[in-house]
Tab-separated table of C-alpha atoms and ligand atoms in Angstrom:
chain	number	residue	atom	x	y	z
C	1	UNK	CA	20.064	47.203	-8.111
C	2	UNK	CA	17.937	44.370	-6.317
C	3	UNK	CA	14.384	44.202	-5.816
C	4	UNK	CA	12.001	43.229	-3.154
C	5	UNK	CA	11.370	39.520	-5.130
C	6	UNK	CA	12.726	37.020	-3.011
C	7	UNK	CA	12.071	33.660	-4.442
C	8	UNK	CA	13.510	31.716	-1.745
C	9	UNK	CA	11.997	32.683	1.894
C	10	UNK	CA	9.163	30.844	3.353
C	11	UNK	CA	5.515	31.727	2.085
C	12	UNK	CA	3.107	29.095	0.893
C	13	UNK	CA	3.842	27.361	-2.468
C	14	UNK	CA	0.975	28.721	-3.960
C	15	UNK	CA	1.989	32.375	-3.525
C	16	UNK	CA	5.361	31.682	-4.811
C	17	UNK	CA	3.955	30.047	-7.898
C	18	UNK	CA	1.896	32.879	-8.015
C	19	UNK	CA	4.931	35.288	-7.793
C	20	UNK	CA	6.823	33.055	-10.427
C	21	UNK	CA	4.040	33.250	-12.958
C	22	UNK	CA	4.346	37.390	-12.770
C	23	UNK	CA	7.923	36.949	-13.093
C	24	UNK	CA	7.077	34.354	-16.399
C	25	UNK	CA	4.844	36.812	-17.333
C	26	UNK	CA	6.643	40.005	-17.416
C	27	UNK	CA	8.847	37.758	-19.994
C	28	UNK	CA	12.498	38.982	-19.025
C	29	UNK	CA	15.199	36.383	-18.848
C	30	UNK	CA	17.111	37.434	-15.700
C	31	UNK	CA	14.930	39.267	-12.939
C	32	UNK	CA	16.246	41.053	-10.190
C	33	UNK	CA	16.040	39.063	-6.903
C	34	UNK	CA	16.544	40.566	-3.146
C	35	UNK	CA	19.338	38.627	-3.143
C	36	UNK	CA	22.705	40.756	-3.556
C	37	UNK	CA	24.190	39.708	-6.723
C	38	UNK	CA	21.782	37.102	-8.085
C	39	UNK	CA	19.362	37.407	-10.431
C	40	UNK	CA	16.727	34.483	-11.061
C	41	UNK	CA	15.914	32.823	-14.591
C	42	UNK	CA	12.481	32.317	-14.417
C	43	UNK	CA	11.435	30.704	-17.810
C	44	UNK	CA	11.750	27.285	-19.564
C	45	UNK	CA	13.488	28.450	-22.779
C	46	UNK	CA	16.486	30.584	-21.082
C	47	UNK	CA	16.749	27.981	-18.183
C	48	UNK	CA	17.644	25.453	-20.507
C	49	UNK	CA	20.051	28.102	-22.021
C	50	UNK	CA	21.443	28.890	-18.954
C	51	UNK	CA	22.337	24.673	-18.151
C	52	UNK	CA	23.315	24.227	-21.561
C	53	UNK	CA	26.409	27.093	-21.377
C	54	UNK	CA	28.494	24.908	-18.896
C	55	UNK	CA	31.310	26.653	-20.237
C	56	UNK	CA	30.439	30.013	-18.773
C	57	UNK	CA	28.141	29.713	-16.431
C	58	UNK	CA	30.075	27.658	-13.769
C	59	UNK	CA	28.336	25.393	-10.985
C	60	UNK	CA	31.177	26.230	-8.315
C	61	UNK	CA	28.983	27.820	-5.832
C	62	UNK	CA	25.712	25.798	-6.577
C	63	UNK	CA	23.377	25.228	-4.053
C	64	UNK	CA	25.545	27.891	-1.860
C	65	UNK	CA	23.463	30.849	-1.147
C	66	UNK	CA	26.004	32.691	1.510
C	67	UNK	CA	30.107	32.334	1.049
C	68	UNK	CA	30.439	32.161	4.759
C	69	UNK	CA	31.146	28.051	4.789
C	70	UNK	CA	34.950	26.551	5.122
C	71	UNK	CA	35.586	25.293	1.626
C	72	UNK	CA	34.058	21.938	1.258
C	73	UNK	CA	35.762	19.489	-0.905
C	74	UNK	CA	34.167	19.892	-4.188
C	75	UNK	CA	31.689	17.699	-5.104
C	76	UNK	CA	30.252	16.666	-8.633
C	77	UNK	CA	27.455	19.740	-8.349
C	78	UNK	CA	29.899	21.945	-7.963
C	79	UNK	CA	33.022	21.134	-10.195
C	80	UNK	CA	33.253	21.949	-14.056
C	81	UNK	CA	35.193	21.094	-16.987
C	82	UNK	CA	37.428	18.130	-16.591
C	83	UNK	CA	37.175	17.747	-12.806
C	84	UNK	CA	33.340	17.285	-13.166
C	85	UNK	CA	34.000	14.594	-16.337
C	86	UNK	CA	36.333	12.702	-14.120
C	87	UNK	CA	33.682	12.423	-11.326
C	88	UNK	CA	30.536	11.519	-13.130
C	89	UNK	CA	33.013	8.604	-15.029
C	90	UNK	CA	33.637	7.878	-11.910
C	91	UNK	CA	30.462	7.395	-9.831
C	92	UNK	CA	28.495	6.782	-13.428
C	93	UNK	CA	28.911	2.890	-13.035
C	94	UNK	CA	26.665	3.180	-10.273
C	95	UNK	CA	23.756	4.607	-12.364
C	96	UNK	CA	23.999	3.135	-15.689
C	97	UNK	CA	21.693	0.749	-17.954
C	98	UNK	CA	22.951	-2.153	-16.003
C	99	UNK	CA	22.984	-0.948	-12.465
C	100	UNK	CA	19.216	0.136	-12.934
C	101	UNK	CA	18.321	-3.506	-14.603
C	102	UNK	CA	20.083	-5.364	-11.624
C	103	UNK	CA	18.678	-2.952	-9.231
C	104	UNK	CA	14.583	-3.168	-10.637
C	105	UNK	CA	14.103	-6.711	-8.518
C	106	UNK	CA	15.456	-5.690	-5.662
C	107	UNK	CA	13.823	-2.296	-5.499
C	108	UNK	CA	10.765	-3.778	-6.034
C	109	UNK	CA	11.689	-6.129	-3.046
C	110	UNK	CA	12.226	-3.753	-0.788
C	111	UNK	CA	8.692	-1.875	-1.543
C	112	UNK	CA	7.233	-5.105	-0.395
C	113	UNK	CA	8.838	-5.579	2.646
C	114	UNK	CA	8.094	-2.325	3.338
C	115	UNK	CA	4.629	-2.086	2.582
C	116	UNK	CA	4.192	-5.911	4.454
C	117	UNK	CA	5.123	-3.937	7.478
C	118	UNK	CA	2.760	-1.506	7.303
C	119	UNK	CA	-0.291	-1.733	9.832
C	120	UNK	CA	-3.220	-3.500	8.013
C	121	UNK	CA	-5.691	-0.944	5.884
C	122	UNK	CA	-3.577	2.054	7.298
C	123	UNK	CA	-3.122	4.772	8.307
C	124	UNK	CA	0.527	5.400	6.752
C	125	UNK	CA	2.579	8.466	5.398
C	126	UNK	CA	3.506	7.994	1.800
C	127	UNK	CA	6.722	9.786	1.899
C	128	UNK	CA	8.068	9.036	6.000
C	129	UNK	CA	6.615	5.426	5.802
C	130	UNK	CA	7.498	4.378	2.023
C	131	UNK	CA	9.139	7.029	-0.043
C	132	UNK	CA	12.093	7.885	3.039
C	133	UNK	CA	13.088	4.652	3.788
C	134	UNK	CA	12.514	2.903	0.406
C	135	UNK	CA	15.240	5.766	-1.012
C	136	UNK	CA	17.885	5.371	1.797
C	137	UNK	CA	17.589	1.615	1.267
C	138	UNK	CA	18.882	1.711	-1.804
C	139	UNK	CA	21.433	4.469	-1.720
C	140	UNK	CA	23.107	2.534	1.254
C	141	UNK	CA	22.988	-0.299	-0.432
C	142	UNK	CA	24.632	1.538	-3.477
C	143	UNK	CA	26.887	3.288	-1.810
C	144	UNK	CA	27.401	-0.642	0.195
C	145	UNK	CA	27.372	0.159	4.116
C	146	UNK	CA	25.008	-1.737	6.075
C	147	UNK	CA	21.125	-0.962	5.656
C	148	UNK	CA	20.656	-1.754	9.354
C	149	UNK	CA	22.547	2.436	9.515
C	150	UNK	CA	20.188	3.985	6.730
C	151	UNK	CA	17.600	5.460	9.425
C	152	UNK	CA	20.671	7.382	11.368
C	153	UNK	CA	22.710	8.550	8.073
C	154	UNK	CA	19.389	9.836	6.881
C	155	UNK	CA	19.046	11.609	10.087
C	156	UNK	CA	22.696	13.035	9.694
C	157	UNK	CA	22.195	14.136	6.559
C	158	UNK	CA	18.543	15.902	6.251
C	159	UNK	CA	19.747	17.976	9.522
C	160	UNK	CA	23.244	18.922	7.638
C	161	UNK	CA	21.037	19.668	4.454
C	162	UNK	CA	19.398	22.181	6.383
C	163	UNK	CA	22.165	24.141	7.569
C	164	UNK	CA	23.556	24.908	4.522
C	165	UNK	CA	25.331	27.073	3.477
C	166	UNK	CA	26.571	27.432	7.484
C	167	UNK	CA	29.607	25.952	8.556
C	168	UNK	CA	28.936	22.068	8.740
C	169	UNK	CA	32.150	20.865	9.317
C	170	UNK	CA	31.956	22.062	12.895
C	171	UNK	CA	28.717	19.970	13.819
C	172	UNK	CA	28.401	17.600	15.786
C	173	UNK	CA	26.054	15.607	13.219
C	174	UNK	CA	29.003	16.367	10.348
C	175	UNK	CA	31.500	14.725	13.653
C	176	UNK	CA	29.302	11.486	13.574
C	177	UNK	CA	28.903	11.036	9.681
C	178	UNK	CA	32.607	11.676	9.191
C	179	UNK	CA	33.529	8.902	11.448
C	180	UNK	CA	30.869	6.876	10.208
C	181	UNK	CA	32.625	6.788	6.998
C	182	UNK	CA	36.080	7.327	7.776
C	183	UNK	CA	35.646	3.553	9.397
C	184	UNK	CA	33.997	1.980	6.628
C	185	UNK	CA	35.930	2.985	4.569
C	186	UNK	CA	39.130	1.729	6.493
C	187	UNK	CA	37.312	-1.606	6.789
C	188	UNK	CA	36.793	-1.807	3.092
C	189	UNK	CA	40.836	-0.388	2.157
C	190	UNK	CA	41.619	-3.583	3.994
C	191	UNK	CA	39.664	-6.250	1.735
C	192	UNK	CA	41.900	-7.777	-0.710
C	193	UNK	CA	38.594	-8.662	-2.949
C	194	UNK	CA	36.250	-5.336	-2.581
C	195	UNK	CA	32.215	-5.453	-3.676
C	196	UNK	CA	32.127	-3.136	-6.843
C	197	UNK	CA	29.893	-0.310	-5.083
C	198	UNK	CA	30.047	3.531	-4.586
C	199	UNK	CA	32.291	3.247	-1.556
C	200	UNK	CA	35.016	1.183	-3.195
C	201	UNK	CA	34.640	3.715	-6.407
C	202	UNK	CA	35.579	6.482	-4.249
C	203	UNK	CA	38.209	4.903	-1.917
C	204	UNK	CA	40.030	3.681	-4.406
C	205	UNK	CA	39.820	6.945	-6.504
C	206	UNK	CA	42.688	9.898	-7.242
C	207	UNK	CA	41.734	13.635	-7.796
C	208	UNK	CA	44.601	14.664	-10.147
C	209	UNK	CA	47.279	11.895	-8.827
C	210	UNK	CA	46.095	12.199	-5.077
C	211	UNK	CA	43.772	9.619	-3.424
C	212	UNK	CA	39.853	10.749	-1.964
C	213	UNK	CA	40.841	12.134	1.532
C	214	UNK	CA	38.424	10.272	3.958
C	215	UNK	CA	36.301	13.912	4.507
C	216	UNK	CA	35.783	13.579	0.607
C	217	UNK	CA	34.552	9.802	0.846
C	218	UNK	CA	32.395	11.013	3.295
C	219	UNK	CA	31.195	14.109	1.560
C	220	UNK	CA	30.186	12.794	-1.664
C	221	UNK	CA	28.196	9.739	0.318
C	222	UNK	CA	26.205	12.531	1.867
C	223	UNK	CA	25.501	14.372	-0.994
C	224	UNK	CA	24.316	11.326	-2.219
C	225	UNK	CA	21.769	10.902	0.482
C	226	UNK	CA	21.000	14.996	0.127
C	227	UNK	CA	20.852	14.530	-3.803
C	228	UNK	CA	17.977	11.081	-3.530
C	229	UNK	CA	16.079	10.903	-0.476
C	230	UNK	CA	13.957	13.738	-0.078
C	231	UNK	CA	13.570	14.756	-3.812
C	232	UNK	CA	12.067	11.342	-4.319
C	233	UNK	CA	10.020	10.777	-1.413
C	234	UNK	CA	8.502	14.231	-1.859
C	235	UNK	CA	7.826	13.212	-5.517
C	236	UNK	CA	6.231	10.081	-4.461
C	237	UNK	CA	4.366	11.882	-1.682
C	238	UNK	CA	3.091	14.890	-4.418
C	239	UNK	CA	2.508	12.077	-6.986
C	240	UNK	CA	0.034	9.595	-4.956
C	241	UNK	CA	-1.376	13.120	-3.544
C	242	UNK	CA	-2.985	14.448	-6.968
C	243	UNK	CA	-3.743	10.399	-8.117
C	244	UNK	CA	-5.722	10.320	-4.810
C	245	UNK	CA	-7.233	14.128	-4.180
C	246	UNK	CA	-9.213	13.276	-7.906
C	247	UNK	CA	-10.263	9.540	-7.669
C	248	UNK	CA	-10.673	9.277	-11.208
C	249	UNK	CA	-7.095	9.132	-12.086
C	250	UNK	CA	-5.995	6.468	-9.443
C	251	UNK	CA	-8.787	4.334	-11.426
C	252	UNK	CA	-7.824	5.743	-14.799
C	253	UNK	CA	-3.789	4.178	-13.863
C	254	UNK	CA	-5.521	1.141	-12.143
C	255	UNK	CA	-7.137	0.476	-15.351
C	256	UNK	CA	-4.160	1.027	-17.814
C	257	UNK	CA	-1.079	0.942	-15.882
C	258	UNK	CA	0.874	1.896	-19.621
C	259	UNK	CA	-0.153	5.602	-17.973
C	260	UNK	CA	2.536	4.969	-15.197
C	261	UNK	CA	5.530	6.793	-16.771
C	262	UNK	CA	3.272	9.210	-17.964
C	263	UNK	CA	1.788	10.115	-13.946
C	264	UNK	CA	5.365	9.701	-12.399
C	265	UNK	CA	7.125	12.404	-15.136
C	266	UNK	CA	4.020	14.891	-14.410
C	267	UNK	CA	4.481	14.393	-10.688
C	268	UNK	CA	8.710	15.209	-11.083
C	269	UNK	CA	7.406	18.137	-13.123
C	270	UNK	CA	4.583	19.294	-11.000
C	271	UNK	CA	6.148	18.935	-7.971
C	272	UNK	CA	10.176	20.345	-8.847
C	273	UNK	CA	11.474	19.202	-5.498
C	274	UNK	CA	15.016	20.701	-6.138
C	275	UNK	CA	13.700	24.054	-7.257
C	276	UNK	CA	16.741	25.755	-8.667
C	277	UNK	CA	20.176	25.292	-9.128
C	278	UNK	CA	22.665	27.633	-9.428
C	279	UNK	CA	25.559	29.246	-11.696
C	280	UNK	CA	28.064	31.988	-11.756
C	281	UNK	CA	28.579	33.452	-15.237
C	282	UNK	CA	32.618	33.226	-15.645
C	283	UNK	CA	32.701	35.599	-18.562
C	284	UNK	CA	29.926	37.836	-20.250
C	285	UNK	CA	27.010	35.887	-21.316
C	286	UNK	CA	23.857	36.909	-22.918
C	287	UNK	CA	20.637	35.146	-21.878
C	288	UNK	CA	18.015	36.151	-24.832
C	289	UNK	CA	17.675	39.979	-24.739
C	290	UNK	CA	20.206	39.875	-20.993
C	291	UNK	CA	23.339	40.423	-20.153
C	292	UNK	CA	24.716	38.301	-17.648
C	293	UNK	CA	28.083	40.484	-16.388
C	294	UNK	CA	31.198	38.084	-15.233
C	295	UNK	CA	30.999	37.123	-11.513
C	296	UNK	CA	27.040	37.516	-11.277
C	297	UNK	CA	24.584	34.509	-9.799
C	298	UNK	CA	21.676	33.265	-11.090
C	299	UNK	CA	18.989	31.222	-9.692
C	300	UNK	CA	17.873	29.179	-12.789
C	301	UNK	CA	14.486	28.013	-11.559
C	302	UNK	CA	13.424	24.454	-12.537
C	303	UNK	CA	10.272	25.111	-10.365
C	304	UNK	CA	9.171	27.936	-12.448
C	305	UNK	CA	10.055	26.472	-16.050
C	306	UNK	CA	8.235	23.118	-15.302
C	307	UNK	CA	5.476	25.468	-14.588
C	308	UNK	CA	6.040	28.029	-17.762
C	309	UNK	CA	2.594	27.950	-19.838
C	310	UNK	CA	4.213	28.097	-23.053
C	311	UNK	CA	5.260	25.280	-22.738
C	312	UNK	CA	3.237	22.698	-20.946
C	313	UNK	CA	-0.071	24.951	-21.916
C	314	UNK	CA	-2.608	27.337	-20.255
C	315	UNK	CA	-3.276	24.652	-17.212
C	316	UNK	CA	0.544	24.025	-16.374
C	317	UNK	CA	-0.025	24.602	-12.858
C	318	UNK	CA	-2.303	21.618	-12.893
C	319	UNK	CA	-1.673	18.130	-12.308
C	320	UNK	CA	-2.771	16.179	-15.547
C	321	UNK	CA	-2.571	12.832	-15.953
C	322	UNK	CA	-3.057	12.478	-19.109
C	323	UNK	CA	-0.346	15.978	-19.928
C	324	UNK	CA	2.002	14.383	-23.326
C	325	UNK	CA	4.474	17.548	-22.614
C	326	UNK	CA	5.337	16.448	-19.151
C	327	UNK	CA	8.268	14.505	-20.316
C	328	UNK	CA	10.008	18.001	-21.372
C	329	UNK	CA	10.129	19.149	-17.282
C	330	UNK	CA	13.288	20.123	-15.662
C	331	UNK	CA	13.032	18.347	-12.407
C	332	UNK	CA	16.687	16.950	-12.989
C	333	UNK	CA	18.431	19.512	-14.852
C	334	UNK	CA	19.747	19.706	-17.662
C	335	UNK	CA	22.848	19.396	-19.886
C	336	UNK	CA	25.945	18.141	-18.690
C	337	UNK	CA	24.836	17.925	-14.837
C	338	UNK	CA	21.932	15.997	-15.411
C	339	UNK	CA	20.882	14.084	-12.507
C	340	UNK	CA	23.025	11.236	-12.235
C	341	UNK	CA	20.426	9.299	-10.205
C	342	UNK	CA	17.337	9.982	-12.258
C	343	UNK	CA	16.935	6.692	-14.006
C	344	UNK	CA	17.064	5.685	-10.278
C	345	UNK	CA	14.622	7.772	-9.036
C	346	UNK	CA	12.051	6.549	-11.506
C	347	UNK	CA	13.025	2.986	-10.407
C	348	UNK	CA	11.864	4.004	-7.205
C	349	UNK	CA	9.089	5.917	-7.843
C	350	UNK	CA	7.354	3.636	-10.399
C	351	UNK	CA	8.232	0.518	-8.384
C	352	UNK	CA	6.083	2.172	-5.697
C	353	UNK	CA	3.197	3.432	-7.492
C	354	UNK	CA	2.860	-0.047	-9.024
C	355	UNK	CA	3.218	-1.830	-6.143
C	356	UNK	CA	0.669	0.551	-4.405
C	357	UNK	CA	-1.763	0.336	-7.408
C	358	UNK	CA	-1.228	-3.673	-7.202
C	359	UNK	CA	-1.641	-4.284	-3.194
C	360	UNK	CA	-3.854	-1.618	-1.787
C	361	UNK	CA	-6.378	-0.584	-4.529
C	362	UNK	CA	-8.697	0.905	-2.278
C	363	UNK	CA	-5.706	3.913	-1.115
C	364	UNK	CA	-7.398	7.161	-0.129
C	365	UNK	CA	-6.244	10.294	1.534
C	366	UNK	CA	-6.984	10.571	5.023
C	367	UNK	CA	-5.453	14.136	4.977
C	368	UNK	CA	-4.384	16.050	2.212
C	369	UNK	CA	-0.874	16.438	1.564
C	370	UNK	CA	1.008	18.824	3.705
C	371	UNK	CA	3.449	20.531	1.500
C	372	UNK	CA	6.410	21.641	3.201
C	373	UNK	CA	6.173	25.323	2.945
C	374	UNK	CA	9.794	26.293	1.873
C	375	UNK	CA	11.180	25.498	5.199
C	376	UNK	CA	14.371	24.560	3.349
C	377	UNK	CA	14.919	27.113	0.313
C	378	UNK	CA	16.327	23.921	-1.858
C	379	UNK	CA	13.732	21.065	-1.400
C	380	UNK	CA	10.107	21.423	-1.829
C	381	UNK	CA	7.529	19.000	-1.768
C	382	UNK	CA	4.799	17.287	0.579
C	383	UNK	CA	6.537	16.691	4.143
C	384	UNK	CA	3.300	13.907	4.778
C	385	UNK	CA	1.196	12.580	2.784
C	386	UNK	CA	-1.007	10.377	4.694
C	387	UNK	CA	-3.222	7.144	3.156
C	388	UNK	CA	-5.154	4.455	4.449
C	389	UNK	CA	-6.654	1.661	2.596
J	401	HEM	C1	13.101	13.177	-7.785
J	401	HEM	C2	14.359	12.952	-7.451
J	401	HEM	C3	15.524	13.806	-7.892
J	401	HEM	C4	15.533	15.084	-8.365
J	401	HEM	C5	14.352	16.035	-8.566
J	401	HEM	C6	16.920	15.407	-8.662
J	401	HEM	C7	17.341	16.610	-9.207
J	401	HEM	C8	18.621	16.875	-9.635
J	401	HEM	C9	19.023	18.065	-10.336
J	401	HEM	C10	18.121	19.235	-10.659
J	401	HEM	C11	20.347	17.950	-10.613
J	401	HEM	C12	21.187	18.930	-11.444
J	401	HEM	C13	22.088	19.827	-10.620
J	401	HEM	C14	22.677	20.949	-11.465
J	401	HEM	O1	22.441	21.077	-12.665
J	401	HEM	O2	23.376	21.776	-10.888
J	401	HEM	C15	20.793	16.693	-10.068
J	401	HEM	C16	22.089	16.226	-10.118
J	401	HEM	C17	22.507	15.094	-9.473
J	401	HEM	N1	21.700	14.154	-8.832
J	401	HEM	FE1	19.708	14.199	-8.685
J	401	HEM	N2	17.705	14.347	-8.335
J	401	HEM	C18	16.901	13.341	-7.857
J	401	HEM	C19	17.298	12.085	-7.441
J	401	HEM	C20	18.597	11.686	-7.336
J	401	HEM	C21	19.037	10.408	-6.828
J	401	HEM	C22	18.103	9.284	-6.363
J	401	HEM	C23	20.395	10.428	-6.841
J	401	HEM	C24	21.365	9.357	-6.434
J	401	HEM	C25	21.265	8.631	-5.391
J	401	HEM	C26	20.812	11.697	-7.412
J	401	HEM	C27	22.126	12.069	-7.609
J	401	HEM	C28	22.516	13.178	-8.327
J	401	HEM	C29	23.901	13.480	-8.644
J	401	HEM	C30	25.121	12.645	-8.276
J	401	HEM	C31	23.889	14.679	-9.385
J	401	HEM	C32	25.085	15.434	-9.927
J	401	HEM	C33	25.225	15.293	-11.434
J	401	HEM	C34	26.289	16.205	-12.008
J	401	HEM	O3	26.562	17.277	-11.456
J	401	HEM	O4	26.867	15.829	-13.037
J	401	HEM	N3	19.696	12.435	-7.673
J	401	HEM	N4	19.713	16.040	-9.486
């Protein structure tokens, strides 16, 4: 049985909140979508059920909403068990304590030269201007291929974001990218001394005794640039959006910048730029008073539990500054797939706020944000958000 619910197609973000707070509302863990086969989890409690039951809910179709694609090698998101273990050890050196403190200077570096570059009092877009090419900095830097190629792989890989789940490997944008990294990482097989970065991780990795094929070095590069770019740069965009649109609160963080954490972990709630992930229940599983049969989907929505009134009170739809419970959102999961990149992504989005706050006190909107109105089903978040100063 399905219903008429669809919690993916494009209306405006406030009437799918809207529909997500009935769905909260009428309290049951699993409701019936429009979409054959998958139901959608729609509150905080069950959610984190739902990620913390790796064992039988499996992540092998996540983010797939159709089966019609050519297998795709399978990527961190999408493996379980042992395979998934092997891959976060592997690209985990990347993302750890001492990656992030090396990589806080330089981040902070690169939000300079990017903000020297900007033209003098404005106008700019917070998330095309800063948040875009601040994030695709450092994941080419990370990954260690030139930074001079981040605007082009960024183009590659929003427009093959968007066609999933279609058929990417016969795209001309999926031809370019593969090449791209099919030759660096030739170039970078040949160095007798090789940079410890992500591509040297993966070229010089074996999947059960047999090395990365190049279409895997390539794959798990772009789901790194899927996996940080937007997500952040929305965040940032969403974030400096609701510090701007009420004045007080820029001045409130400009005046005790200890509230910084506290603004960037209500914007990753508020905002939820991945807003679901997904899992196919491998055995019987019972979510509260459900019963998830073997085989079915769910939708666990991180969008509608960082939004679930019980537990970040009456006003959760609300940006509030000042909101203690923020730091229980979502945004990156949960459990054992918990973003790999999220101490990142608050290097990023902290070292911009604070450089922001710091060099252009003045900021104000010249247009409110315009929120990207579930043109992808994935991502959501502000596609502008335009300042001067
Ligand atoms: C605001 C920014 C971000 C948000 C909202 C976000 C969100 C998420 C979420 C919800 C998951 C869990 C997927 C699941 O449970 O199925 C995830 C996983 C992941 N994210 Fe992020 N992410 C962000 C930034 C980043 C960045 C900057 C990177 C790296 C460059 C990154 C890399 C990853 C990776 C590799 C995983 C897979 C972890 C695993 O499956 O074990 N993310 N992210």
């Amino acid at each position: 049985m399905t219903s008429s619910f669809n919690p993916l197609i494009g209306r405006s973000i406030e009437e799918m909140r809207a529909d997500l707070a009935t769905q909260r509302a009428a309290a049951a863990p699993v409701v019936e979508t429009a979409l054959p086969g998958m139901g959608l989890v729609p509150r905080f409690e069950h959610v984190r059920t739902a990620l913390l039951d790796h064992e039988r809910l499996s992540t092998k179709d996540n983010f797939l909403l159709a089966g019609d694609s050519e297998p795709t090698p399978l990527l961190i998101t999408q493996s379980d068990g042992a395979r998934h273990t092997m891959l976060r050890d592997l690209l985990r050196p990347a993302f750890n304590r001492a990656a992030m403190k090396d990589a806080g200077p330089w981040i902070r570096e690169l939000v300079d030269e990017l903000l020297d570059h900007l033209p003098p009092g404005g106008p700019a877009d917070v998330v095309g201007d800063i948040g875009v090419p601040l994030t695709a900095a450092v994941i080419t830097r990370l990954i260690g291929v030139p930074g001079a190629d981040a605007g082009r792989l960024v183009e590659l890989t929003q427009a093959l974001a968007e066609m999933v789940p279609a058929n990417l490997f016969v795209t001309p944008e999926w031809a370019e990218l593969e090449a791209y990294f099919r030759a660096r990482s030739e170039e970078r097989r040949l160095l007798s001394d090789k940079p410890q970065d992500v591509l040297t991780m993966l070229v010089d990795a074996s999947v059960d005794g047999v090395p990365m094929s190049d279409r895997e070095v390539a794959f798990h590069a772009f789901q790194l640039f899927a996996a940080g770019v937007e997500s952040t740069s929305f965040t940032l965009g969403w974030t400096v959006h609701h510090l701007l649109v009420e004045r007080e609160r820029w001045d409130a963080l400009r005046a005790d910048r200890s509230l910084l954490a506290l603004a960037r972990e209500e914007g990753l709630r508020h905002c939820t730029a991945i807003r679901w992930v997904a899992r196919t229940a491998e055995a019987e599983v019972r979510l509260g008073s459900a019963c998830v049969r073997p085989a079915e989907r769910l939708l666990v929505s991180l969008e509608s539990a960082n939004l679930d009134e019980d537990v970040f009170g009456p006003d959760a739809d609300r940006f509030d500054l000042h909101r203690e419970s923020a730091r229980k959102h979502v945004a990156f999961g949960y459990g054992v797939h918990l973003c790999l990149g999220a101490e990142l992504s608050r290097l990023e989005i902290d070292a911009a706020l604070d450089r922001l706050l710091d060099r252009m006190p003045g900021l104000h909107l010249v247009e409110p944000a315009a929120w990207d109105d579930l043109r992808n089903p994935l991502f959501s978040g502000p596609r502008s958000a335009r300042v001067s100063w």
